Short mmCIF file of C-alpha atoms and ligand atoms in Angstrom, two decimals:
data_model
loop_
_atom_site.label_atom_id
_atom_site.label_comp_id
_atom_site.label_asym_id
_atom_site.label_seq_id
_atom_site.Cartn_x
_atom_site.Cartn_y
_atom_site.Cartn_z
CA MET A 1 -16.45 16.29 8.28
CA ILE A 2 -15.60 16.54 4.24
CA THR A 3 -17.55 13.73 2.73
CA SER A 4 -15.51 11.25 0.17
CA ARG A 5 -18.96 11.05 -1.56
CA ILE A 6 -18.90 13.46 -4.75
CA PRO A 7 -20.97 12.16 -7.37
CA GLY A 8 -20.15 13.33 -10.67
CA PHE A 9 -16.25 13.85 -9.97
CA TYR A 10 -15.24 11.64 -12.84
CA ASN A 11 -16.84 13.39 -15.80
CA MET A 12 -15.13 17.20 -14.49
CA THR A 13 -12.37 18.44 -16.07
CA VAL A 14 -8.97 18.41 -13.69
CA GLU A 15 -9.76 22.27 -13.08
CA GLU A 16 -13.41 21.44 -12.09
CA ARG A 17 -12.46 18.74 -9.43
CA ARG A 18 -9.60 20.99 -7.80
CA GLU A 19 -11.72 24.17 -7.38
CA LEU A 20 -14.44 21.83 -5.78
CA LEU A 21 -11.80 20.20 -3.48
CA ALA A 22 -10.53 23.76 -2.76
CA SER A 23 -14.16 24.94 -2.01
CA LYS A 24 -15.12 21.82 -0.19
CA HIS A 25 -11.85 22.86 2.34
CA VAL A 26 -10.09 19.29 1.49
CA PHE A 27 -6.98 21.19 1.48
CA ASP A 28 -5.71 23.38 4.22
CA ASP A 29 -5.29 26.97 3.36
CA GLU A 30 -1.22 26.71 3.03
CA LYS A 31 -1.71 23.04 0.91
CA LYS A 32 -4.71 24.68 -1.35
CA GLY A 33 -3.86 22.50 -4.58
CA HIS A 34 -0.68 25.24 -5.01
CA SER A 35 1.46 21.63 -5.50
CA LEU A 36 -0.64 19.90 -7.81
CA GLU A 37 0.55 22.37 -10.57
CA GLN A 38 3.76 21.19 -13.53
CA ASP A 39 5.99 21.48 -10.48
CA ALA A 40 5.17 19.45 -7.77
CA LEU A 41 8.38 18.10 -6.78
CA PRO A 42 11.13 20.83 -7.83
CA VAL A 43 13.89 19.21 -9.72
CA THR A 44 16.14 20.87 -6.90
CA THR A 45 14.28 19.28 -4.23
CA ALA A 46 14.73 15.92 -5.98
CA ASP A 47 18.36 16.74 -6.01
CA ASN A 48 18.53 16.13 -2.66
CA MET A 49 16.49 13.35 -2.33
CA ILE A 50 18.43 10.64 -4.53
CA GLU A 51 21.88 11.06 -6.58
CA ASN A 52 22.77 11.51 -10.03
CA VAL A 53 19.12 13.42 -10.47
CA ILE A 54 18.42 14.61 -14.07
CA GLY A 55 14.52 15.40 -13.65
CA THR A 56 11.52 14.00 -12.28
CA TYR A 57 9.26 11.14 -13.16
CA PRO A 58 5.24 12.13 -12.84
CA LEU A 59 2.58 9.69 -11.81
CA PRO A 60 -0.87 10.35 -12.10
CA LEU A 61 -2.83 11.17 -8.91
CA GLY A 62 -6.26 10.47 -8.85
CA LEU A 63 -8.48 10.52 -5.99
CA GLY A 64 -10.24 7.09 -4.49
CA LEU A 65 -13.60 8.29 -3.30
CA ASN A 66 -16.04 6.80 -1.29
CA PHE A 67 -14.39 5.67 1.27
CA LEU A 68 -16.01 4.93 4.76
CA ILE A 69 -13.60 3.48 7.33
CA ASN A 70 -15.08 3.16 11.18
CA GLY A 71 -17.48 5.57 10.37
CA LYS A 72 -14.96 8.36 8.63
CA ASP A 73 -14.65 9.62 5.24
CA TYR A 74 -11.63 9.45 3.65
CA ILE A 75 -10.66 10.92 0.12
CA VAL A 76 -7.73 8.47 -1.01
CA PRO A 77 -5.05 10.05 -3.23
CA MET A 78 -3.66 7.29 -5.28
CA ALA A 79 -0.63 7.93 -7.58
CA ILE A 80 -0.88 5.21 -10.10
CA GLU A 81 -0.30 4.56 -14.09
CA GLU A 82 -2.92 1.97 -14.86
CA PRO A 83 -6.46 2.49 -15.80
CA SER A 84 -9.43 1.21 -14.11
CA VAL A 85 -7.69 1.15 -10.81
CA VAL A 86 -9.11 4.72 -9.24
CA ALA A 87 -12.69 4.07 -10.74
CA SER A 88 -12.79 0.37 -9.30
CA ALA A 89 -11.56 1.15 -5.57
CA SER A 90 -14.04 3.87 -5.47
CA HIS A 91 -16.94 1.67 -7.26
CA ILE A 92 -16.24 -0.65 -4.66
CA ALA A 93 -15.89 1.69 -1.78
CA LYS A 94 -19.24 2.90 -2.66
CA ILE A 95 -21.27 -0.47 -2.27
CA VAL A 96 -19.29 -0.91 1.22
CA ARG A 97 -20.25 2.48 2.01
CA ASN A 98 -23.89 1.28 1.23
CA ALA A 99 -23.04 -1.67 3.57
CA GLY A 100 -21.86 0.16 6.68
CA GLY A 101 -18.42 1.00 5.65
CA PHE A 102 -15.11 -0.65 6.22
CA THR A 103 -14.37 -1.40 9.94
CA THR A 104 -10.43 -1.78 10.80
CA GLU A 105 -8.37 -1.94 13.58
CA ALA A 106 -4.49 -2.15 14.41
CA THR A 107 -2.02 -4.12 16.07
CA GLY A 108 0.93 -0.95 17.85
CA ARG A 109 3.65 0.26 15.89
CA VAL A 110 6.20 -2.23 16.78
CA MET A 111 8.94 -2.59 14.21
CA ILE A 112 11.80 -4.80 14.33
CA GLY A 113 15.68 -4.41 14.10
CA GLN A 114 17.67 -7.16 13.41
CA ILE A 115 21.46 -7.84 14.53
CA GLN A 116 23.24 -11.06 13.41
CA VAL A 117 26.60 -12.20 15.22
CA VAL A 118 28.86 -14.72 13.73
CA GLY A 119 31.46 -16.96 15.95
CA CYS A 120 30.60 -16.64 19.10
CA PRO A 121 32.61 -19.28 21.09
CA ASP A 122 29.10 -20.52 22.76
CA MET A 123 26.20 -19.66 21.10
CA GLU A 124 24.12 -20.86 23.83
CA ALA A 125 25.98 -19.04 26.61
CA ALA A 126 26.01 -15.62 24.45
CA LYS A 127 22.35 -16.10 24.33
CA LYS A 128 22.34 -16.11 28.19
CA THR A 129 24.54 -13.14 28.57
CA LEU A 130 22.70 -10.91 25.99
CA LEU A 131 19.65 -11.91 27.75
CA ALA A 132 20.77 -11.00 31.61
CA GLU A 133 21.86 -7.96 29.74
CA LYS A 134 18.35 -7.00 28.43
CA ASP A 135 17.28 -3.73 30.10
CA ALA A 136 20.88 -2.48 29.77
CA LEU A 137 20.36 -3.02 26.22
CA ILE A 138 17.50 -1.64 25.46
CA ASN A 139 18.40 1.18 27.32
CA ASP A 140 21.33 1.60 25.27
CA ALA A 141 19.24 1.69 22.31
CA ASN A 142 16.73 4.16 23.68
CA ALA A 143 19.95 6.47 24.28
CA ALA A 144 20.74 6.56 20.69
CA TYR A 145 17.25 7.75 19.71
CA PRO A 146 15.95 10.13 22.58
CA SER A 147 13.95 11.87 20.59
CA LEU A 148 12.02 9.25 19.93
CA VAL A 149 11.32 7.99 23.30
CA ALA A 150 10.64 11.84 23.98
CA ARG A 151 7.61 10.98 21.74
CA GLY A 152 6.46 8.33 23.46
CA GLY A 153 8.33 5.50 21.65
CA GLY A 154 11.66 3.76 21.85
CA ALA A 155 12.89 0.61 22.22
CA GLU A 156 10.46 -2.03 24.17
CA ASP A 157 11.65 -5.86 24.12
CA LEU A 158 14.35 -7.77 23.14
CA GLU A 159 14.80 -11.25 21.99
CA VAL A 160 17.50 -13.66 20.93
CA ARG A 161 17.36 -16.06 18.39
CA LEU A 162 19.84 -19.32 17.45
CA LEU A 163 19.88 -19.87 13.54
CA ASN A 164 21.46 -22.85 12.35
CA GLU A 165 22.48 -24.31 15.52
CA ASN A 166 23.40 -27.92 13.71
CA SER A 167 24.92 -26.54 10.65
CA ASP A 168 28.16 -27.68 9.26
CA SER A 169 28.94 -24.68 7.21
CA LYS A 170 31.29 -22.01 8.81
CA TYR A 171 29.03 -19.59 7.75
CA GLY A 172 25.56 -20.78 8.86
CA LYS A 173 25.88 -20.83 12.20
CA MET A 174 24.59 -17.38 14.13
CA LEU A 175 22.89 -15.43 16.40
CA VAL A 176 20.19 -13.17 15.78
CA VAL A 177 19.30 -10.57 18.03
CA HIS A 178 15.53 -8.91 17.55
CA VAL A 179 15.29 -5.17 19.17
CA TYR A 180 11.32 -4.50 19.23
CA ILE A 181 10.99 -0.93 18.23
CA ASN A 182 8.10 1.19 18.93
CA THR A 183 8.61 4.03 16.10
CA CYS A 184 5.18 6.02 16.57
CA ASP A 185 4.36 7.78 13.48
CA ALA A 186 7.36 7.13 11.85
CA MET A 187 8.19 4.24 9.35
CA GLY A 188 11.61 4.27 11.22
CA ALA A 189 13.61 2.72 9.11
CA ASN A 190 16.54 5.42 10.08
CA ILE A 191 15.48 5.19 13.40
CA ILE A 192 15.92 1.34 13.70
CA ASN A 193 18.92 1.36 11.82
CA THR A 194 20.46 3.73 14.35
CA MET A 195 19.42 2.12 17.22
CA VAL A 196 20.70 -1.53 16.13
CA GLU A 197 24.05 -0.21 14.82
CA SER A 198 24.62 1.42 18.45
CA LEU A 199 24.30 -1.86 19.83
CA ALA A 200 26.99 -3.38 17.95
CA PRO A 201 29.93 -2.69 19.65
CA THR A 202 28.46 -4.03 22.86
CA ILE A 203 26.77 -6.89 21.55
CA GLU A 204 30.05 -7.68 20.47
CA GLN A 205 31.83 -7.66 23.32
CA LEU A 206 28.76 -9.58 25.76
CA THR A 207 28.96 -12.47 22.84
CA LYS A 208 32.75 -12.68 22.14
CA GLY A 209 31.44 -12.92 18.38
CA LYS A 210 31.26 -10.52 15.44
CA VAL A 211 28.44 -8.25 14.45
CA PHE A 212 27.51 -8.01 10.55
CA LEU A 213 23.97 -7.21 9.93
CA ARG A 214 22.62 -3.97 11.88
CA ILE A 215 19.28 -3.55 10.04
CA LEU A 216 15.55 -3.34 10.27
CA SER A 217 13.28 -6.38 9.32
CA ASN A 218 10.83 -5.17 6.99
CA TYR A 219 8.88 -8.18 8.17
CA ALA A 220 6.79 -6.08 10.25
CA ASP A 221 4.73 -8.88 12.17
CA ARG A 222 3.88 -6.45 14.78
CA CYS A 223 3.05 -3.55 12.76
CA LEU A 224 -0.26 -4.92 10.94
CA ALA A 225 -3.55 -3.58 10.31
CA LYS A 226 -6.94 -5.41 9.54
CA ALA A 227 -9.58 -4.26 7.35
CA LYS A 228 -13.62 -6.30 6.72
CA CYS A 229 -15.95 -5.62 5.12
CA VAL A 230 -19.83 -7.35 5.46
CA ILE A 231 -21.84 -6.74 1.86
CA PRO A 232 -25.27 -8.31 1.49
CA PRO A 233 -25.54 -9.88 -1.93
CA GLU A 234 -28.10 -7.39 -3.18
CA LEU A 235 -25.72 -4.71 -3.32
CA LEU A 236 -23.35 -6.72 -5.59
CA ALA A 237 -25.83 -7.28 -8.69
CA THR A 238 -24.44 -6.53 -11.65
CA GLY A 239 -26.15 -6.30 -15.40
CA ASP A 240 -27.40 -9.78 -15.58
CA PHE A 241 -25.88 -11.29 -12.89
CA THR A 242 -27.56 -11.39 -9.72
CA GLY A 243 -25.79 -10.60 -6.12
CA GLU A 244 -25.70 -14.05 -5.39
CA GLU A 245 -23.95 -14.97 -8.26
CA VAL A 246 -21.39 -12.56 -7.85
CA ARG A 247 -20.98 -12.99 -3.79
CA ASP A 248 -20.48 -16.95 -4.81
CA GLY A 249 -18.07 -16.21 -7.68
CA VAL A 250 -16.38 -13.89 -5.67
CA VAL A 251 -15.83 -16.76 -2.92
CA HIS A 252 -14.79 -19.32 -5.67
CA ALA A 253 -12.27 -16.74 -6.88
CA TYR A 254 -10.67 -16.43 -2.85
CA GLU A 255 -10.47 -20.31 -3.01
CA PHE A 256 -8.72 -20.70 -6.38
CA ALA A 257 -6.02 -17.91 -5.07
CA ALA A 258 -6.01 -19.76 -1.50
CA SER A 259 -4.98 -22.97 -3.04
CA ASP A 260 -2.79 -22.08 -5.93
CA PRO A 261 0.50 -19.52 -5.63
CA TYR A 262 0.01 -19.34 -9.71
CA ARG A 263 -3.40 -17.74 -9.01
CA ALA A 264 -2.70 -16.00 -5.58
CA VAL A 265 0.11 -13.92 -7.25
CA THR A 266 -2.17 -12.57 -9.31
CA HIS A 267 -4.99 -11.87 -6.89
CA ASN A 268 -2.25 -10.48 -4.49
CA LYS A 269 -1.34 -8.29 -7.45
CA GLY A 270 -4.80 -6.75 -7.70
CA ILE A 271 -4.36 -6.02 -3.92
CA MET A 272 -1.28 -4.05 -4.17
CA ASN A 273 -2.84 -2.35 -7.20
CA GLY A 274 -4.77 -0.62 -4.69
CA ILE A 275 -2.41 -0.68 -1.80
CA ASP A 276 1.07 0.68 -4.00
CA PRO A 277 -0.60 4.01 -5.11
CA ILE A 278 -1.75 5.10 -1.38
CA VAL A 279 1.59 4.15 -0.20
CA ILE A 280 3.36 6.24 -3.05
CA ALA A 281 1.59 9.21 -2.98
CA THR A 282 2.07 9.31 1.13
CA GLY A 283 5.80 9.68 0.39
CA ASN A 284 6.25 5.71 1.89
CA ASP A 285 8.18 2.86 1.30
CA TRP A 286 5.78 0.88 -0.99
CA ARG A 287 9.06 -1.72 -2.19
CA ALA A 288 9.16 -2.22 1.97
CA VAL A 289 5.52 -2.68 2.24
CA GLU A 290 5.15 -5.00 -0.80
CA ALA A 291 7.92 -7.37 0.68
CA GLY A 292 6.05 -7.48 3.86
CA ALA A 293 2.78 -8.03 2.47
CA HIS A 294 4.00 -11.16 0.22
CA ALA A 295 5.81 -12.56 3.01
CA TYR A 296 2.89 -12.33 5.35
CA ALA A 297 0.73 -14.14 2.27
CA ALA A 298 3.43 -16.74 2.50
CA ARG A 299 3.21 -17.24 6.67
CA HIS A 300 1.51 -20.39 7.28
CA GLY A 301 4.23 -21.88 4.94
CA LYS A 302 2.93 -21.86 1.43
CA TYR A 303 1.82 -18.32 -0.82
CA SER A 304 -1.86 -17.63 -0.12
CA SER A 305 -4.18 -15.26 -1.10
CA MET A 306 -3.59 -11.86 1.37
CA THR A 307 -7.73 -11.73 1.60
CA THR A 308 -10.09 -13.86 2.66
CA TRP A 309 -13.85 -14.06 1.40
CA SER A 310 -16.77 -16.00 2.60
CA THR A 311 -19.89 -15.94 3.68
CA ASP A 312 -22.05 -15.98 6.76
CA ASP A 313 -25.45 -17.16 7.73
CA THR A 314 -27.55 -14.80 6.43
CA GLY A 315 -25.94 -14.87 2.85
CA ASN A 316 -23.52 -11.44 3.30
CA LEU A 317 -20.06 -11.31 1.71
CA ILE A 318 -17.36 -11.05 4.28
CA GLY A 319 -13.86 -9.75 3.17
CA GLU A 320 -11.03 -9.47 5.46
CA LEU A 321 -7.98 -8.37 4.64
CA GLU A 322 -4.81 -8.28 7.69
CA LEU A 323 -1.16 -6.77 6.43
CA PRO A 324 1.92 -5.81 7.89
CA MET A 325 1.73 -2.06 7.38
CA SER A 326 4.90 -0.13 7.91
CA VAL A 327 4.04 3.14 6.89
CA GLY A 328 4.51 6.91 8.42
CA THR A 329 2.82 10.20 8.67
CA VAL A 330 6.18 11.83 9.78
CA GLY A 331 9.82 11.31 8.95
CA GLY A 332 11.32 10.01 5.48
CA SER A 333 10.64 11.66 2.15
CA ILE A 334 6.97 13.03 3.62
CA ARG A 335 8.69 15.97 4.86
CA VAL A 336 10.50 17.14 2.16
CA HIS A 337 8.01 15.76 -1.18
CA PRO A 338 5.55 18.58 -1.65
CA MET A 339 2.98 16.24 -3.01
CA ALA A 340 3.30 13.63 -0.14
CA GLN A 341 2.38 16.89 2.17
CA VAL A 342 -0.85 17.41 -0.08
CA ALA A 343 -1.41 13.77 0.30
CA HIS A 344 -1.09 13.66 3.71
CA ASN A 345 -3.23 16.87 3.79
CA MET A 346 -6.34 15.60 1.77
CA LEU A 347 -6.54 12.25 4.10
CA ASN A 348 -6.73 13.99 6.98
CA VAL A 349 -5.17 11.10 9.25
CA GLU A 350 -4.15 11.74 12.55
CA SER A 351 -1.86 8.71 13.01
CA ALA A 352 0.59 6.25 11.21
CA GLU A 353 -1.93 3.68 12.64
CA GLU A 354 -5.12 5.27 10.88
CA LEU A 355 -3.17 5.40 7.84
CA ALA A 356 -2.46 2.11 7.58
CA GLN A 357 -5.90 1.36 8.19
CA VAL A 358 -7.04 3.31 5.14
CA ILE A 359 -4.46 1.38 3.12
CA VAL A 360 -5.60 -1.96 3.75
CA SER A 361 -9.35 -0.64 3.26
CA VAL A 362 -8.55 0.02 0.00
CA GLY A 363 -6.41 -3.02 -0.83
CA LEU A 364 -9.55 -5.27 0.27
CA ALA A 365 -11.58 -2.56 -2.08
CA GLN A 366 -9.16 -2.88 -5.02
CA ASN A 367 -9.38 -7.00 -4.50
CA LEU A 368 -13.13 -6.96 -4.51
CA GLY A 369 -13.25 -4.94 -7.64
CA ALA A 370 -10.89 -6.90 -9.82
CA LEU A 371 -12.78 -10.58 -8.66
CA LYS A 372 -16.29 -9.10 -9.37
CA ALA A 373 -15.02 -7.68 -12.81
CA LEU A 374 -13.41 -11.01 -13.28
CA VAL A 375 -16.40 -13.24 -12.35
CA THR A 376 -18.45 -11.25 -14.20
CA ASP A 377 -17.92 -9.28 -17.58
CA GLY A 378 -14.11 -9.67 -17.00
CA ILE A 379 -11.74 -7.17 -16.92
CA GLN A 380 -11.72 -6.13 -20.18
CA LYS A 381 -14.49 -4.24 -20.73
CA GLY A 382 -13.72 -1.78 -18.15
CA HIS A 383 -10.07 -1.75 -18.82
CA MET A 384 -10.30 -1.12 -22.53
CA ALA A 385 -12.48 1.80 -21.87
CA LEU A 386 -10.07 3.72 -20.28
CA HIS A 387 -7.07 2.08 -21.92
CA SER A 388 -8.33 2.95 -25.20
CA ARG A 389 -8.12 7.12 -24.62
CA SER A 390 -4.16 6.10 -23.73
CA VAL A 391 -4.00 4.18 -27.16
CA ALA A 392 -5.82 7.44 -28.63
CA MET A 393 -2.65 9.72 -27.12
CA ALA A 394 -0.28 7.24 -28.02
CA ALA A 395 -1.46 7.63 -31.73
CA GLY A 396 -0.96 11.37 -31.36
CA ALA A 397 -4.64 12.58 -30.04
CA THR A 398 -4.56 15.48 -27.92
CA GLY A 399 -7.50 17.75 -26.54
CA GLU A 400 -11.00 16.76 -27.44
CA MET A 401 -9.71 14.82 -30.06
CA ILE A 402 -8.59 11.83 -27.63
CA ASP A 403 -12.15 11.26 -26.25
CA ILE A 404 -13.52 11.28 -29.54
CA ILE A 405 -10.54 9.00 -30.57
CA ALA A 406 -10.99 6.86 -27.80
CA GLU A 407 -15.01 6.64 -28.51
CA GLN A 408 -14.54 5.33 -31.97
CA LEU A 409 -11.76 2.38 -30.61
CA ILE A 410 -14.40 1.36 -28.55
CA LYS A 411 -17.21 1.49 -31.29
CA GLN A 412 -15.34 -0.17 -33.78
CA LYS A 413 -13.72 -2.80 -31.24
CA GLU A 414 -10.53 -2.37 -32.42
CA ILE A 415 -8.35 -0.57 -29.66
CA ARG A 416 -4.76 -0.58 -31.17
CA VAL A 417 -2.37 2.29 -31.56
CA GLY A 418 -2.47 1.35 -35.15
CA LYS A 419 -6.02 2.09 -35.71
CA ALA A 420 -5.96 5.00 -33.30
CA LYS A 421 -2.89 6.62 -36.09
CA GLU A 422 -5.59 6.00 -38.48
CA LEU A 423 -8.25 7.55 -37.34
CA VAL A 424 -6.54 10.62 -35.63
CA GLU A 425 -4.93 10.85 -39.18
CA GLU A 426 -8.60 10.86 -40.64
CA TYR A 427 -9.75 13.31 -37.90
CA ILE A 428 -7.20 15.95 -39.07
CA LYS A 429 -7.42 15.57 -42.36
C1 LIG B 1 -4.73 -6.25 -12.95
O1 LIG B 1 -3.84 -5.13 -12.36
C2 LIG B 1 -5.17 -6.85 -11.79
C3 LIG B 1 -5.75 -8.10 -11.73
O2 LIG B 1 -5.24 -9.02 -12.57
C4 LIG B 1 -5.39 -8.68 -10.33
C5 LIG B 1 -6.66 -10.10 -10.16
O3 LIG B 1 -6.75 -11.08 -11.30
O4 LIG B 1 -7.49 -10.45 -9.37
C6 LIG B 1 -6.97 -7.96 -12.34
#
């Protein structure tokens, strides 16, 4: 098994890192890092992915290290522009690793397709008719996507909901059919949309109503993944702060996010700092994951923290994160984007369920990274060290000059482009 513990990775050059990964057989022969070069997404491929293409928009791809999840090591590809995120995830993953690693679980891979029906002369009768025809409708849905059924998935169940039954508005009253579809290892948007579109004519006939929307729901609350970590306080000690102080600070920070939407949004943004980069790197739809995650954070009627942090009887810090995770390991842009293929190759997950569990572990680690920094030194210290490099580059520093200027900016406690420009000018004089 490849270890994700690679001491000193941070201090290597990009070339050295690539060579090391190749020597550790992190990529299989076919993928041996070739797509990590400039042309990671050929513009001809991009031109076939979306419309009106004029180029591509690269992001830095870093590796989250030290992740041990259910006893398995993961090297986590993270595509993100924000400094500190990858370092922080790896730092916390190392702490959690020393505490035994993350434990995770996932529900099945059931996604939801919705069909909106309006104008039924009798909504209750329409509902009854649809439920009486449930098996036939499920069969019809599956007939629209036989290859999914062949892979062991397909439509499994169907429900009918009546919305706004007492509405006076002619637009308000509607019947909504939910088709529950096991999409196996695909995120499944195209599959679901094809299935629900195929059912629309029959549903119009059965209900005597008119179908408008036929689309998946991104609120994938039957496709959940959950990560947990248990950390003895001594592993949390940092600088002048004891482990107990850090632990208590984290639980206080959680309580703040749990009770105040203003804080919860920022707290959850920090969680998505970990989740989006891996969702993006693996060629998945991060808007879908974001939308579902935030809705799930409001499932009890009030927008709240996505994570929970508490202590157990022996004083350990317990963190948990459960989210809808509608991601795939096949289909969509995964097939066509060379970097997505590299990311999957490196992650070495065997199923979408496994990928989902890695993703929530990274989200949980990222949250703890942010909270640990916030309740101790504040985030600026670590953030600014990395930010100073971007500032140095924005001021025109290149090559070895970047580190020299960045260091001077930190030393002089003035991490501004103006100051960096002065230093660059001085350097090249
Ligand atoms: C910054 O990108 C993310 C944080 O604001 C998250 C948080 O406040 O918990 C540091």
